[in-house]
CSV table of C-alpha atoms in Angstrom, one decimal:
chain,number,residue,atom,x,y,z
W,10,UNK,CA,135.0,114.5,133.6
W,11,UNK,CA,137.4,117.3,132.8
W,12,UNK,CA,137.3,116.7,129.1
W,13,UNK,CA,137.1,119.7,126.8
W,14,UNK,CA,133.8,120.0,125.0
W,15,UNK,CA,134.3,120.0,121.2
W,16,UNK,CA,133.0,123.1,119.5
W,17,UNK,CA,132.9,121.7,116.0
W,18,UNK,CA,131.3,118.7,114.5
W,19,UNK,CA,133.6,117.3,111.9
W,20,UNK,CA,133.3,113.5,111.6
W,21,UNK,CA,130.0,112.1,110.5
W,22,UNK,CA,128.8,108.5,110.3
W,23,UNK,CA,125.7,107.6,108.3
W,24,UNK,CA,124.1,104.3,109.1
W,25,UNK,CA,121.5,103.1,106.6
W,26,UNK,CA,121.2,100.0,104.4
W,27,UNK,CA,119.2,102.1,102.0
W,28,UNK,CA,121.6,103.3,99.3
W,29,UNK,CA,119.5,106.1,98.0
W,30,UNK,CA,119.0,107.4,101.5
W,31,UNK,CA,122.5,106.9,102.8
W,32,UNK,CA,124.4,108.1,99.7
W,33,UNK,CA,121.9,110.9,99.2
W,34,UNK,CA,122.4,112.2,102.7
W,35,UNK,CA,126.2,111.9,102.3
W,36,UNK,CA,126.1,113.8,99.1
W,37,UNK,CA,123.8,116.5,100.3
W,38,UNK,CA,125.5,117.2,103.6
W,39,UNK,CA,129.1,117.1,102.2
W,40,UNK,CA,128.0,119.9,99.9
W,41,UNK,CA,126.5,121.9,102.6
W,42,UNK,CA,129.3,121.4,105.1
W,43,UNK,CA,132.0,122.0,102.7
W,44,UNK,CA,135.3,121.5,104.4
W,45,UNK,CA,133.9,121.9,107.9
W,46,UNK,CA,132.9,118.2,108.2
W,47,UNK,CA,133.2,115.0,106.3
W,48,UNK,CA,131.3,111.7,106.2
W,49,UNK,CA,133.8,109.2,107.5
W,50,UNK,CA,131.7,106.1,106.6
W,51,UNK,CA,128.3,105.0,105.4
W,52,UNK,CA,127.5,101.7,107.1
W,53,UNK,CA,124.9,99.2,106.1
W,54,UNK,CA,124.7,96.8,109.0
W,55,UNK,CA,124.5,97.0,112.7
W,56,UNK,CA,127.8,95.3,113.3
W,57,UNK,CA,129.6,97.6,110.9
W,58,UNK,CA,127.9,100.6,112.5
W,59,UNK,CA,129.0,99.7,116.1
W,60,UNK,CA,132.5,99.0,114.9
W,61,UNK,CA,132.7,102.3,113.1
W,62,UNK,CA,131.4,104.1,116.2
W,63,UNK,CA,134.2,102.6,118.3
W,64,UNK,CA,137.0,102.8,115.7
W,65,UNK,CA,136.2,106.1,113.9
W,66,UNK,CA,134.7,107.9,116.9
W,67,UNK,CA,132.4,110.2,114.9
W,68,UNK,CA,131.0,113.4,116.2
W,69,UNK,CA,127.7,112.8,114.7
W,70,UNK,CA,125.9,109.5,113.8
W,71,UNK,CA,122.8,109.7,111.5
W,72,UNK,CA,120.9,106.4,112.0
W,73,UNK,CA,118.1,105.2,109.8
W,74,UNK,CA,116.5,103.5,112.7
W,75,UNK,CA,113.6,101.8,110.9
W,76,UNK,CA,116.0,100.1,108.6
W,77,UNK,CA,115.7,96.3,109.0
W,78,UNK,CA,119.5,96.0,109.0
W,79,UNK,CA,119.7,98.3,112.0
W,80,UNK,CA,118.7,97.6,115.6
W,81,UNK,CA,117.9,100.9,117.3
W,82,UNK,CA,117.8,99.4,120.8
W,83,UNK,CA,121.2,97.8,120.4
W,84,UNK,CA,122.6,101.0,119.0
W,85,UNK,CA,121.2,103.2,121.8
W,86,UNK,CA,122.5,100.8,124.4
W,87,UNK,CA,125.9,101.1,122.8
W,88,UNK,CA,125.5,104.9,122.7
W,89,UNK,CA,124.5,105.2,126.3
W,90,UNK,CA,127.4,103.1,127.5
W,91,UNK,CA,129.9,105.2,125.6
W,92,UNK,CA,131.8,108.3,126.9
W,93,UNK,CA,133.1,110.4,124.1
W,94,UNK,CA,131.1,113.5,123.0
W,95,UNK,CA,128.7,112.4,120.3
W,96,UNK,CA,125.5,113.5,118.7
W,97,UNK,CA,123.0,111.0,117.3
W,98,UNK,CA,120.2,111.8,114.9
W,99,UNK,CA,117.6,109.1,114.6
W,100,UNK,CA,115.8,109.3,111.3
W,101,UNK,CA,113.2,107.0,109.8
W,102,UNK,CA,112.9,106.5,106.1
W,103,UNK,CA,109.5,105.0,106.7
W,104,UNK,CA,108.2,108.0,108.5
W,105,UNK,CA,108.4,111.6,107.4
W,106,UNK,CA,107.8,112.5,111.1
W,107,UNK,CA,110.0,113.6,114.0
W,108,UNK,CA,113.7,113.3,114.0
W,109,UNK,CA,115.1,112.5,117.5
W,110,UNK,CA,118.4,114.0,118.4
W,111,UNK,CA,120.6,112.9,121.3
W,112,UNK,CA,123.5,115.0,122.3
W,113,UNK,CA,126.1,113.6,124.7
W,114,UNK,CA,128.6,116.0,126.1
W,115,UNK,CA,131.3,115.9,128.8
W,116,UNK,CA,131.3,119.1,130.9
W,117,UNK,CA,133.6,120.2,133.7
W,118,UNK,CA,131.7,121.0,136.9
W,119,UNK,CA,132.0,124.7,136.1
W,120,UNK,CA,130.7,124.2,132.6
W,121,UNK,CA,127.9,122.0,133.9
W,122,UNK,CA,126.9,124.7,136.4
W,123,UNK,CA,126.7,127.2,133.6
W,124,UNK,CA,124.9,124.8,131.4
W,125,UNK,CA,122.4,123.8,134.1
W,126,UNK,CA,121.5,127.4,134.7
W,127,UNK,CA,119.6,127.4,131.4
W,128,UNK,CA,119.7,123.9,130.1
W,129,UNK,CA,116.6,124.2,128.0
W,130,UNK,CA,118.3,127.1,126.0
W,131,UNK,CA,121.2,124.9,125.2
W,132,UNK,CA,119.2,122.3,123.4
W,133,UNK,CA,119.7,122.0,119.6
W,134,UNK,CA,116.0,121.8,119.1
W,135,UNK,CA,113.1,122.6,121.4
W,136,UNK,CA,111.6,119.5,123.1
W,137,UNK,CA,111.8,117.3,126.1
W,138,UNK,CA,114.8,115.4,127.5
W,139,UNK,CA,115.4,111.7,126.8
W,140,UNK,CA,118.0,109.2,127.8
W,141,UNK,CA,121.7,109.3,126.9
W,142,UNK,CA,122.7,112.8,127.9
W,143,UNK,CA,120.5,115.7,127.0
W,144,UNK,CA,118.3,115.3,124.1
W,145,UNK,CA,115.8,117.3,122.2
W,146,UNK,CA,112.9,116.1,120.1
W,147,UNK,CA,112.0,118.5,117.4
W,148,UNK,CA,109.1,118.8,115.0
W,149,UNK,CA,109.3,117.0,111.7
W,150,UNK,CA,111.3,118.7,109.0
W,151,UNK,CA,108.4,119.1,106.7
S,16,UNK,CA,125.0,117.9,73.2
S,17,UNK,CA,121.9,115.9,74.2
S,18,UNK,CA,119.0,117.6,75.9
S,19,UNK,CA,118.9,116.9,79.6
S,20,UNK,CA,116.2,114.9,81.2
S,21,UNK,CA,114.0,117.2,83.3
S,22,UNK,CA,112.8,115.6,86.5
S,23,UNK,CA,110.3,116.5,89.2
S,24,UNK,CA,110.8,114.8,92.6
S,25,UNK,CA,107.7,114.4,94.8
S,26,UNK,CA,108.3,113.0,98.3
S,27,UNK,CA,107.1,114.2,101.8
S,28,UNK,CA,110.3,112.9,103.4
S,29,UNK,CA,112.4,116.1,103.2
S,30,UNK,CA,115.7,114.5,104.0
S,31,UNK,CA,115.2,111.7,101.5
S,32,UNK,CA,113.9,114.1,98.8
S,33,UNK,CA,116.8,116.5,99.2
S,34,UNK,CA,119.3,113.7,99.3
S,35,UNK,CA,117.9,112.2,96.2
S,36,UNK,CA,117.9,115.5,94.4
S,37,UNK,CA,121.5,115.9,95.4
S,38,UNK,CA,122.4,112.5,93.8
S,39,UNK,CA,120.3,113.3,90.7
S,40,UNK,CA,121.9,116.7,90.3
S,41,UNK,CA,125.3,114.9,90.0
S,42,UNK,CA,124.1,112.9,87.0
S,43,UNK,CA,125.2,114.8,83.9
S,44,UNK,CA,122.2,114.0,81.8
S,45,UNK,CA,119.6,114.9,84.5
S,46,UNK,CA,118.2,118.2,85.6
S,47,UNK,CA,115.9,118.5,88.5
S,48,UNK,CA,113.4,121.2,87.6
S,49,UNK,CA,111.0,120.9,90.5
S,50,UNK,CA,110.2,119.2,93.8
S,51,UNK,CA,107.2,118.9,96.1
S,52,UNK,CA,106.2,117.4,99.4
S,53,UNK,CA,102.7,116.2,98.6
S,54,UNK,CA,100.6,115.4,95.6
S,55,UNK,CA,98.6,118.5,95.6
S,56,UNK,CA,101.6,120.8,95.5
S,57,UNK,CA,103.2,118.5,92.9
S,58,UNK,CA,100.3,119.1,90.4
S,59,UNK,CA,101.2,122.8,90.3
S,60,UNK,CA,104.9,122.2,90.1
S,61,UNK,CA,104.5,119.7,87.3
S,62,UNK,CA,102.3,122.1,85.3
S,63,UNK,CA,104.8,125.0,85.7
S,64,UNK,CA,108.1,123.1,85.2
S,65,UNK,CA,107.4,121.0,82.1
S,66,UNK,CA,109.3,117.9,83.2
S,67,UNK,CA,110.1,114.8,81.1
S,68,UNK,CA,109.5,112.4,84.0
S,69,UNK,CA,108.0,112.5,87.5
S,70,UNK,CA,109.4,110.6,90.5
S,71,UNK,CA,106.6,110.1,92.9
S,72,UNK,CA,106.3,108.7,96.5
S,73,UNK,CA,103.2,106.7,97.4
S,74,UNK,CA,102.4,107.5,101.0
S,75,UNK,CA,102.2,111.3,101.4
S,76,UNK,CA,99.9,113.8,103.2
S,77,UNK,CA,97.2,115.9,101.5
S,78,UNK,CA,97.2,113.9,98.3
S,79,UNK,CA,98.9,110.6,98.1
S,80,UNK,CA,100.9,109.2,95.2
S,81,UNK,CA,98.1,107.1,93.7
S,82,UNK,CA,95.6,109.9,93.8
S,83,UNK,CA,98.2,112.1,92.2
S,84,UNK,CA,98.7,109.7,89.3
S,85,UNK,CA,94.9,109.4,88.9
S,86,UNK,CA,94.6,113.2,88.8
S,87,UNK,CA,97.5,113.6,86.3
S,88,UNK,CA,96.0,111.0,84.0
S,89,UNK,CA,92.5,112.6,84.3
S,90,UNK,CA,94.2,115.8,83.2
S,91,UNK,CA,95.5,114.0,80.1
S,92,UNK,CA,99.1,114.1,81.4
S,93,UNK,CA,101.1,111.5,79.4
S,94,UNK,CA,104.4,112.0,81.2
S,95,UNK,CA,106.1,108.8,82.5
S,96,UNK,CA,105.5,108.5,86.2
S,97,UNK,CA,108.0,106.4,88.3
S,98,UNK,CA,106.7,105.5,91.8
S,99,UNK,CA,109.6,105.5,94.2
S,100,UNK,CA,108.5,104.1,97.5
S,101,UNK,CA,109.3,102.0,100.5
S,102,UNK,CA,105.9,100.3,100.2
S,103,UNK,CA,105.7,96.7,98.9
S,104,UNK,CA,102.0,96.5,99.8
S,105,UNK,CA,99.9,95.0,97.0
S,106,UNK,CA,97.3,97.7,97.3
S,107,UNK,CA,99.9,100.4,96.7
S,108,UNK,CA,101.6,98.6,93.9
S,109,UNK,CA,98.5,97.6,92.0
S,110,UNK,CA,96.8,100.8,92.8
S,111,UNK,CA,99.6,102.9,91.3
S,112,UNK,CA,99.9,100.7,88.2
S,113,UNK,CA,96.2,100.6,87.6
S,114,UNK,CA,96.1,104.4,88.1
S,115,UNK,CA,98.6,104.8,85.3
S,116,UNK,CA,102.0,104.8,86.7
S,117,UNK,CA,104.7,103.5,84.3
S,118,UNK,CA,107.2,102.2,86.9
S,119,UNK,CA,107.4,101.1,90.5
S,120,UNK,CA,110.8,101.1,92.2
S,121,UNK,CA,111.6,100.5,95.9
S,122,UNK,CA,113.7,103.1,97.7
S,123,UNK,CA,116.4,100.5,98.4
S,124,UNK,CA,117.4,100.8,94.8
S,125,UNK,CA,121.0,101.6,94.1
S,126,UNK,CA,121.5,105.1,92.6
S,127,UNK,CA,123.0,103.7,89.4
S,128,UNK,CA,120.0,101.4,89.0
S,129,UNK,CA,117.7,104.4,89.4
S,130,UNK,CA,119.6,106.3,86.8
S,131,UNK,CA,119.2,103.4,84.3
S,132,UNK,CA,115.5,103.1,85.1
S,133,UNK,CA,114.8,106.8,84.6
S,134,UNK,CA,116.6,106.7,81.2
S,135,UNK,CA,114.6,103.6,80.2
S,136,UNK,CA,111.3,105.2,81.2
S,137,UNK,CA,112.1,108.4,79.3
S,138,UNK,CA,112.6,106.1,76.3
S,139,UNK,CA,109.1,104.8,76.7
S,140,UNK,CA,109.9,101.6,78.7
S,141,UNK,CA,108.2,100.5,81.9
S,142,UNK,CA,110.1,99.5,85.1
S,143,UNK,CA,109.3,97.2,88.0
S,144,UNK,CA,111.4,96.6,91.0
S,145,UNK,CA,112.4,92.9,91.1
S,146,UNK,CA,111.1,92.7,94.6
S,147,UNK,CA,107.5,93.5,93.5
S,148,UNK,CA,107.4,91.7,90.2
S,149,UNK,CA,106.1,88.5,91.9
S,150,UNK,CA,103.2,90.4,93.4
S,151,UNK,CA,102.1,91.7,90.0
S,152,UNK,CA,102.4,88.3,88.4
S,153,UNK,CA,100.4,86.7,91.2
S,154,UNK,CA,97.7,89.3,90.9
S,155,UNK,CA,97.5,88.8,87.1
S,156,UNK,CA,97.3,85.0,87.5
S,157,UNK,CA,95.1,84.7,90.6
S,158,UNK,CA,93.6,88.2,91.1
S,159,UNK,CA,94.5,90.4,94.1
S,160,UNK,CA,95.1,88.5,97.3
S,161,UNK,CA,92.7,88.5,100.2
S,162,UNK,CA,95.0,91.0,101.8
S,163,UNK,CA,94.0,93.3,99.1
S,164,UNK,CA,91.2,94.7,101.2
S,165,UNK,CA,93.8,95.8,103.8
S,166,UNK,CA,93.5,99.6,103.8
S,167,UNK,CA,96.3,100.2,106.4
S,168,UNK,CA,99.9,100.9,105.9
S,169,UNK,CA,102.6,98.7,107.6
S,170,UNK,CA,103.1,101.3,110.3
S,171,UNK,CA,99.4,101.6,110.9
S,172,UNK,CA,99.2,97.9,111.4
S,173,UNK,CA,102.1,98.1,113.9
S,174,UNK,CA,100.3,100.8,115.8
S,175,UNK,CA,97.1,98.8,115.7
S,176,UNK,CA,98.8,95.7,117.0
S,177,UNK,CA,100.1,97.8,119.9
S,178,UNK,CA,96.6,99.1,120.5
S,179,UNK,CA,95.3,95.5,120.6
S,180,UNK,CA,97.8,94.8,123.4
S,181,UNK,CA,96.3,97.6,125.4
S,182,UNK,CA,99.3,100.0,125.1
S,183,UNK,CA,98.8,103.7,125.7
S,184,UNK,CA,99.9,106.4,123.1
S,185,UNK,CA,103.0,107.0,125.1
S,186,UNK,CA,103.9,103.3,125.3
S,187,UNK,CA,103.3,102.9,121.5
S,188,UNK,CA,105.6,105.8,120.9
S,189,UNK,CA,108.3,104.2,122.9
S,190,UNK,CA,107.8,100.8,121.4
S,191,UNK,CA,107.9,102.1,117.8
S,192,UNK,CA,110.3,104.9,118.4
S,193,UNK,CA,108.0,107.6,117.2
S,194,UNK,CA,106.6,110.6,118.9
S,195,UNK,CA,103.2,110.7,120.6
S,196,UNK,CA,101.9,113.1,118.0
S,197,UNK,CA,102.9,110.7,115.3
S,198,UNK,CA,101.2,107.9,117.1
S,199,UNK,CA,98.0,110.0,117.4
S,200,UNK,CA,98.1,110.8,113.7
S,201,UNK,CA,98.4,107.1,112.9
S,202,UNK,CA,95.5,106.3,115.2
S,203,UNK,CA,93.4,109.0,113.6
S,204,UNK,CA,94.1,107.5,110.1
S,205,UNK,CA,93.3,104.0,111.4
S,206,UNK,CA,90.0,105.2,112.8
S,207,UNK,CA,89.1,106.9,109.5
S,208,UNK,CA,90.1,104.0,107.3
S,209,UNK,CA,88.3,101.4,109.4
S,210,UNK,CA,85.4,103.8,110.0
S,211,UNK,CA,85.7,103.2,113.7
S,212,UNK,CA,84.6,105.6,116.3
S,213,UNK,CA,87.2,104.6,118.9
S,214,UNK,CA,90.3,102.5,119.5
S,215,UNK,CA,88.4,99.5,120.8
S,216,UNK,CA,86.1,99.4,117.8
S,217,UNK,CA,89.1,99.8,115.5
S,218,UNK,CA,90.8,96.8,117.1
S,219,UNK,CA,87.6,94.8,117.0
S,220,UNK,CA,87.1,95.6,113.3
S,221,UNK,CA,90.7,94.8,112.5
S,222,UNK,CA,90.4,91.4,114.1
S,223,UNK,CA,87.2,90.7,112.1
S,224,UNK,CA,89.0,91.7,108.9
S,225,UNK,CA,91.9,89.5,109.7
S,226,UNK,CA,94.3,92.4,109.8
S,227,UNK,CA,95.6,91.5,113.2
S,228,UNK,CA,95.4,88.4,115.5
S,229,UNK,CA,93.3,88.4,118.6
S,230,UNK,CA,95.4,88.9,121.7
S,231,UNK,CA,94.6,86.6,124.6
């Protein structure tokens, strides 16, 4: 506790063994983000992904969770046991359906009090809470 | 200066489609002139944008890729059509090729390989992903496999297997990491495809068809 919540998201890790998906996301978001954020790595195995999470400490991880090279349970266990603020977007290449977003934050007691007063308004997307901090599950993007 | 190759990209997965378009836009000889999220919308986009080649997903809502190829060929459209899909199912592969697709590539293709394939197809060649060539050769030699009567997608089979184990919609969602709404959509498709009136009947029919194993 007592850590300052980061206001900007700057370091992004993309985890997907699918080159068109991983490199496509990297290309697209780097254009959109401009200098505000950068993709620090595109990992293609679970081992590389977990190592990158620990070593690079990204602010956002985009995980292609249906990828056979990835293990979503192993990743989420790793995520839940971590401490640094981090957002995770679970995206499936196999499904054009929902994207699940996890948002882990560290708040001071005062910040938590403010946040709890209207926690549902603080969610990135409308939806219900899940494990690993607060999480919103939104509708599919299209 | 050579004329750019005009592409239309059709895929219901917005993030994949936009990412792919981003990559294609970086290729100097390519110009993405249209995009769509389903086959029905694609027909209008293709008609209005005069592409040189169409990149088409297989599994999409409203009108899937195979139906779209059929419709385009019925309209006397002679453009090269490259199926770009995650599906390695024999039904999808043979269905797309017999409908008139000129190429079938899996989405795990490297961007440079996709670029080469598009250029070859625009030059009149046909393309097959090495991972599916064996399926085509087997089908030509021995005819479609007995699994060819499987109407379900990989994900629908997974959902069906969960149903066979007596899982609830919520439990299936947790197991497969998809929302309950997505599970319900899959179940609706399963019931339609198997012409079953309820989940129990769907499981029973699937076992009879050999799509899933009986759970003791």
